[in-house]
């Protein structure tokens, strides 16, 4: 099951019929959602992780509270540490009705980091994860709308939501296992019921046609030059110059290659994601041999693009790695398999070991300890 299947129930249906158009409520695998961020996880992050702002914020009655009300200072190795969340202060505010917001969980909580990495590749849009810990009967924020699409799922307790759509106000009680999708701009508010509530919000920071068109046009804009002096008294000079430049721009825009621009957009996305190197320290201690079990890291793309007559680039999410084109068959073999051993690759022994060691360092591959099945597992999606 993919990340989008988990959150929507049917990835293909979501992409074709629901995306950016209407709300959608889905009952998912309760255990799978709770495992992404349980109440115990939230407790550990708040009380035992030395978490700092802005990874935490606190809100009550629709207002965000000042950091001084729940943070403290400390000293590490003689250096001042500010913005450190004081668990006692934060819990006291929580008991008084405040909601604790965990921000940017995709950067520091591994289960959600993995989910976000996979979801970004399925959607082709940047994503983020926040969570809201709300005391019984409390409401963190009044009715509001977000500037991005969201998936919302409950992992502890329950919360009454009001969702404003074109058909009116819909009342939804969110409980663990339910996942709700809200397109950009959907007004909503939520209030915890009689128990502590914890829910996760996945924000989809959607890329737009407007943005892509702007990037395409910027490629052919003329260099900066001055407007004519005195144009306030002679608007005709401004009109003539503008007309000439608009005509030139239209001609240049007409010559833009859509295929090349689209390829550049794909490359931009697949080299701008967050690094994914968890387990890299362990992998660094392993000497990769011909029989070392390896697998592609979940959420890591592996897209091959030509880079000249005898070179290719491998887009890895956070970077592009250049290599000789003769390695393409081996890279295609890696793309086609979830797990394998260097000995499975169509290269000489020394070359395949060097390649695999490099790809482990680059974070595309990780070493696995369990016995693996080296039968091909086809992966035909170019975006992966």
mmCIF file of N, CA and C in Angstrom, residues 57-66 70 140-141:
data_model
loop_
_atom_site.group_PDB
_atom_site.id
_atom_site.type_symbol
_atom_site.label_atom_id
_atom_site.label_comp_id
_atom_site.label_asym_id
_atom_site.label_seq_id
_atom_site.Cartn_x
_atom_site.Cartn_y
_atom_site.Cartn_z
ATOM 1 N N UNK A 57 4.593 25.140 18.997
ATOM 2 C CA UNK A 57 3.899 26.379 19.338
ATOM 3 C C UNK A 57 2.668 26.003 20.145
ATOM 4 N N UNK A 58 2.115 26.978 20.867
ATOM 5 C CA UNK A 58 0.973 26.722 21.745
ATOM 6 C C UNK A 58 -0.105 27.758 21.438
ATOM 7 N N UNK A 59 -1.348 27.302 21.332
ATOM 8 C CA UNK A 59 -2.464 28.195 21.009
ATOM 9 C C UNK A 59 -3.620 27.948 21.968
ATOM 10 N N UNK A 60 -4.355 29.031 22.244
ATOM 11 C CA UNK A 60 -5.540 28.904 23.100
ATOM 12 C C UNK A 60 -6.579 29.918 22.643
ATOM 13 N N UNK A 61 -7.798 29.444 22.483
ATOM 14 C CA UNK A 61 -8.905 30.313 22.070
ATOM 15 C C UNK A 61 -8.577 31.086 20.795
ATOM 16 N N UNK A 62 -7.927 30.413 19.847
ATOM 17 C CA UNK A 62 -7.648 31.013 18.550
ATOM 18 C C UNK A 62 -6.420 31.895 18.500
ATOM 19 N N UNK A 63 -5.727 32.083 19.619
ATOM 20 C CA UNK A 63 -4.549 32.956 19.651
ATOM 21 C C UNK A 63 -3.302 32.137 19.957
ATOM 22 N N UNK A 64 -2.204 32.439 19.256
ATOM 23 C CA UNK A 64 -0.923 31.782 19.517
ATOM 24 C C UNK A 64 -0.266 32.465 20.705
ATOM 25 N N UNK A 65 0.148 31.683 21.690
ATOM 26 C CA UNK A 65 0.744 32.227 22.909
ATOM 27 C C UNK A 65 2.214 32.563 22.695
ATOM 28 N N UNK A 66 2.689 33.538 23.447
ATOM 29 C CA UNK A 66 4.087 33.929 23.364
ATOM 30 C C UNK A 66 5.018 32.810 23.821
ATOM 31 N N UNK A 70 6.145 29.201 27.586
ATOM 32 C CA UNK A 70 6.365 27.750 27.627
ATOM 33 C C UNK A 70 7.797 27.337 27.264
ATOM 34 N N UNK A 140 -8.462 24.782 19.475
ATOM 35 C CA UNK A 140 -7.234 25.549 19.289
ATOM 36 C C UNK A 140 -7.428 26.773 18.430
ATOM 37 N N UNK A 141 -8.164 26.631 17.324
ATOM 38 C CA UNK A 141 -8.317 27.720 16.370
ATOM 39 C C UNK A 141 -9.775 27.843 15.945
#
